[in-house]
Amino acid sequence: AQSVTQPDIHITVSEGASLELRCNYSYGATPYLFWYVQSPGQGLQLLLKYFSGDTLVQGIKGFEAEFKRSQSSFNLRKPSVHWSDAAEYFCAVGPSGSARQLTFGSGTQLTVLP
Amino acid sequence: DTGVSQDPRHKITKRGQNVTFRCDPISEHNRLYWYRQTLGQGPEFLTYFQNEAQLEKSRLLSDRFSAERPKGSFSTLEIQRTEQGDSAMYLCASSDARVPPAGELFFGEGSRLTVL
């Protein structure tokens, strides 16, 4: 069975600092990997996705993530955090060939200090 | 394109009552998904449709849960005889399966259910 672990429940960073959110997955085949962001009162928004090819993927809002098969990881990074990045971030894994039955991690809440 | 819309946004009900949530997907999307999200957790997949066909429903939480998409457009999720444990956010998403390789899921803002 597929699973996703986000080991950090809550992360606090200062505005302008760099950010890395960790995601580890368990999946028997080649996974499709996603990062979503959820702000209060808003729906989940896709930040980026990995299907194949270059293991470093660029997303919206200046985010990037790197797929490391040997470590079963797909960590999200941003070089300089903005106050508007404060939100909850979810990593998700889906079966190759479709995004239909995504398995989400439990999320990481990001707080940004001024 | 107005995005995925869900109604109602918030429903408060008493235990034992039935509730129904509606989801209107993005108009050209042929796939529609229901997820449930409880406090402090990520979304949990429930079921999905391709057009009007329900292709996966084994993950519905119990036989009190049912979903329909009768004309391949909007969908409803019904919970019968609600229990306090059903309190959660119910999320709808849609995608275009014709977009390779998988089609991004677009989520609505959710319908929050509170069972008293």
PDB file of N, CA, C and O in Angstrom, chain B residues 64-91:
ATOM      1  N   ARG B  64     -23.284   3.919   4.576  1.00  0.00           N
ATOM      2  CA  ARG B  64     -24.080   5.140   4.781  1.00  0.00           C
ATOM      3  C   ARG B  64     -23.671   6.230   3.797  1.00  0.00           C
ATOM      4  O   ARG B  64     -24.370   7.222   3.642  1.00  0.00           O
ATOM      5  N   PHE B  65     -22.532   6.039   3.154  1.00  0.00           N
ATOM      6  CA  PHE B  65     -22.016   7.018   2.198  1.00  0.00           C
ATOM      7  C   PHE B  65     -22.343   6.563   0.775  1.00  0.00           C
ATOM      8  O   PHE B  65     -22.118   5.400   0.417  1.00  0.00           O
ATOM      9  N   SER B  66     -22.844   7.493  -0.034  1.00  0.00           N
ATOM     10  CA  SER B  66     -23.075   7.179  -1.431  1.00  0.00           C
ATOM     11  C   SER B  66     -22.852   8.431  -2.260  1.00  0.00           C
ATOM     12  O   SER B  66     -22.991   9.550  -1.768  1.00  0.00           O
ATOM     13  N   ALA B  67     -22.482   8.224  -3.497  1.00  0.00           N
ATOM     14  CA  ALA B  67     -22.237   9.345  -4.397  1.00  0.00           C
ATOM     15  C   ALA B  67     -22.843   9.044  -5.746  1.00  0.00           C
ATOM     16  O   ALA B  67     -22.933   7.889  -6.162  1.00  0.00           O
ATOM     17  N   GLU B  68     -23.255  10.114  -6.420  1.00  0.00           N
ATOM     18  CA  GLU B  68     -23.829   9.979  -7.751  1.00  0.00           C
ATOM     19  C   GLU B  68     -23.297  11.087  -8.645  1.00  0.00           C
ATOM     20  O   GLU B  68     -22.936  12.167  -8.178  1.00  0.00           O
ATOM     21  N   ARG B  69     -23.319  10.804  -9.916  1.00  0.00           N
ATOM     22  CA  ARG B  69     -23.036  11.815 -10.936  1.00  0.00           C
ATOM     23  C   ARG B  69     -23.898  11.466 -12.143  1.00  0.00           C
ATOM     24  O   ARG B  69     -23.409  10.985 -13.158  1.00  0.00           O
ATOM     25  N   PRO B  70     -25.178  11.712 -12.027  1.00  0.00           N
ATOM     26  CA  PRO B  70     -26.153  11.137 -12.970  1.00  0.00           C
ATOM     27  C   PRO B  70     -25.988  11.545 -14.425  1.00  0.00           C
ATOM     28  O   PRO B  70     -26.259  10.751 -15.310  1.00  0.00           O
ATOM     29  N   LYS B  71     -25.564  12.724 -14.694  1.00  0.00           N
ATOM     30  CA  LYS B  71     -25.459  13.167 -16.088  1.00  0.00           C
ATOM     31  C   LYS B  71     -24.020  13.489 -16.468  1.00  0.00           C
ATOM     32  O   LYS B  71     -23.776  14.120 -17.481  1.00  0.00           O
ATOM     33  N   GLY B  72     -23.100  13.043 -15.646  1.00  0.00           N
ATOM     34  CA  GLY B  72     -21.703  13.287 -15.958  1.00  0.00           C
ATOM     35  C   GLY B  72     -21.268  14.720 -15.754  1.00  0.00           C
ATOM     36  O   GLY B  72     -20.192  15.106 -16.213  1.00  0.00           O
ATOM     37  N   SER B  73     -22.114  15.500 -15.053  1.00  0.00           N
ATOM     38  CA  SER B  73     -21.705  16.884 -14.787  1.00  0.00           C
ATOM     39  C   SER B  73     -21.516  17.047 -13.274  1.00  0.00           C
ATOM     40  O   SER B  73     -20.494  16.650 -12.750  1.00  0.00           O
ATOM     41  N   PHE B  74     -22.524  17.574 -12.580  1.00  0.00           N
ATOM     42  CA  PHE B  74     -22.381  17.756 -11.135  1.00  0.00           C
ATOM     43  C   PHE B  74     -22.483  16.404 -10.430  1.00  0.00           C
ATOM     44  O   PHE B  74     -22.953  15.402 -10.999  1.00  0.00           O
ATOM     45  N   SER B  75     -22.045  16.393  -9.182  1.00  0.00           N
ATOM     46  CA  SER B  75     -22.104  15.169  -8.377  1.00  0.00           C
ATOM     47  C   SER B  75     -22.668  15.507  -7.005  1.00  0.00           C
ATOM     48  O   SER B  75     -22.579  16.653  -6.544  1.00  0.00           O
ATOM     49  N   THR B  76     -23.261  14.516  -6.373  1.00  0.00           N
ATOM     50  CA  THR B  76     -23.709  14.647  -4.994  1.00  0.00           C
ATOM     51  C   THR B  76     -23.095  13.550  -4.144  1.00  0.00           C
ATOM     52  O   THR B  76     -22.890  12.418  -4.607  1.00  0.00           O
ATOM     53  N   LEU B  77     -22.791  13.910  -2.918  1.00  0.00           N
ATOM     54  CA  LEU B  77     -22.316  12.954  -1.914  1.00  0.00           C
ATOM     55  C   LEU B  77     -23.320  12.983  -0.774  1.00  0.00           C
ATOM     56  O   LEU B  77     -23.580  14.039  -0.203  1.00  0.00           O
ATOM     57  N   GLU B  78     -23.916  11.836  -0.484  1.00  0.00           N
ATOM     58  CA  GLU B  78     -24.909  11.759   0.573  1.00  0.00           C
ATOM     59  C   GLU B  78     -24.382  10.920   1.725  1.00  0.00           C
ATOM     60  O   GLU B  78     -23.770   9.871   1.506  1.00  0.00           O
ATOM     61  N   ILE B  79     -24.632  11.404   2.912  1.00  0.00           N
ATOM     62  CA  ILE B  79     -24.327  10.638   4.121  1.00  0.00           C
ATOM     63  C   ILE B  79     -25.641  10.420   4.851  1.00  0.00           C
ATOM     64  O   ILE B  79     -26.315  11.388   5.223  1.00  0.00           O
ATOM     65  N   GLN B  80     -26.001   9.179   5.029  1.00  0.00           N
ATOM     66  CA  GLN B  80     -27.235   8.860   5.749  1.00  0.00           C
ATOM     67  C   GLN B  80     -26.935   8.585   7.218  1.00  0.00           C
ATOM     68  O   GLN B  80     -25.838   8.121   7.567  1.00  0.00           O
ATOM     69  N   ARG B  81     -27.893   8.906   8.044  1.00  0.00           N
ATOM     70  CA  ARG B  81     -27.800   8.602   9.486  1.00  0.00           C
ATOM     71  C   ARG B  81     -26.449   9.064  10.038  1.00  0.00           C
ATOM     72  O   ARG B  81     -25.654   8.280  10.567  1.00  0.00           O
ATOM     73  N   THR B  82     -26.209  10.347   9.912  1.00  0.00           N
ATOM     74  CA  THR B  82     -24.902  10.880  10.279  1.00  0.00           C
ATOM     75  C   THR B  82     -24.513  10.554  11.723  1.00  0.00           C
ATOM     76  O   THR B  82     -25.361  10.449  12.614  1.00  0.00           O
ATOM     77  N   GLU B  83     -23.206  10.417  11.918  1.00  0.00           N
ATOM     78  CA  GLU B  83     -22.624  10.172  13.231  1.00  0.00           C
ATOM     79  C   GLU B  83     -21.616  11.277  13.515  1.00  0.00           C
ATOM     80  O   GLU B  83     -21.131  11.944  12.592  1.00  0.00           O
ATOM     81  N   GLN B  84     -21.275  11.452  14.765  1.00  0.00           N
ATOM     82  CA  GLN B  84     -20.344  12.529  15.106  1.00  0.00           C
ATOM     83  C   GLN B  84     -18.994  12.332  14.429  1.00  0.00           C
ATOM     84  O   GLN B  84     -18.309  13.298  14.079  1.00  0.00           O
ATOM     85  N   GLY B  85     -18.624  11.108  14.196  1.00  0.00           N
ATOM     86  CA  GLY B  85     -17.363  10.818  13.516  1.00  0.00           C
ATOM     87  C   GLY B  85     -17.342  11.219  12.052  1.00  0.00           C
ATOM     88  O   GLY B  85     -16.281  11.199  11.421  1.00  0.00           O
ATOM     89  N   ASP B  86     -18.499  11.569  11.514  1.00  0.00           N
ATOM     90  CA  ASP B  86     -18.556  12.032  10.125  1.00  0.00           C
ATOM     91  C   ASP B  86     -18.160  13.501  10.000  1.00  0.00           C
ATOM     92  O   ASP B  86     -17.998  13.996   8.877  1.00  0.00           O
ATOM     93  N   SER B  87     -18.031  14.185  11.120  1.00  0.00           N
ATOM     94  CA  SER B  87     -17.640  15.592  11.080  1.00  0.00           C
ATOM     95  C   SER B  87     -16.276  15.722  10.415  1.00  0.00           C
ATOM     96  O   SER B  87     -15.292  15.106  10.854  1.00  0.00           O
ATOM     97  N   ALA B  88     -16.224  16.495   9.351  1.00  0.00           N
ATOM     98  CA  ALA B  88     -15.008  16.609   8.540  1.00  0.00           C
ATOM     99  C   ALA B  88     -15.259  17.626   7.440  1.00  0.00           C
ATOM    100  O   ALA B  88     -16.366  18.134   7.274  1.00  0.00           O
ATOM    101  N   MET B  89     -14.202  17.879   6.671  1.00  0.00           N
ATOM    102  CA  MET B  89     -14.332  18.664   5.452  1.00  0.00           C
ATOM    103  C   MET B  89     -14.414  17.676   4.287  1.00  0.00           C
ATOM    104  O   MET B  89     -13.574  16.784   4.162  1.00  0.00           O
ATOM    105  N   TYR B  90     -15.408  17.857   3.453  1.00  0.00           N
ATOM    106  CA  TYR B  90     -15.577  16.994   2.281  1.00  0.00           C
ATOM    107  C   TYR B  90     -15.170  17.790   1.041  1.00  0.00           C
ATOM    108  O   TYR B  90     -15.757  18.823   0.734  1.00  0.00           O
ATOM    109  N   LEU B  91     -14.137  17.289   0.393  1.00  0.00           N
ATOM    110  CA  LEU B  91     -13.536  17.991  -0.737  1.00  0.00           C
ATOM    111  C   LEU B  91     -13.913  17.329  -2.052  1.00  0.00           C
ATOM    112  O   LEU B  91     -13.924  16.104  -2.152  1.00  0.00           O
TER     113      LEU B  91
END
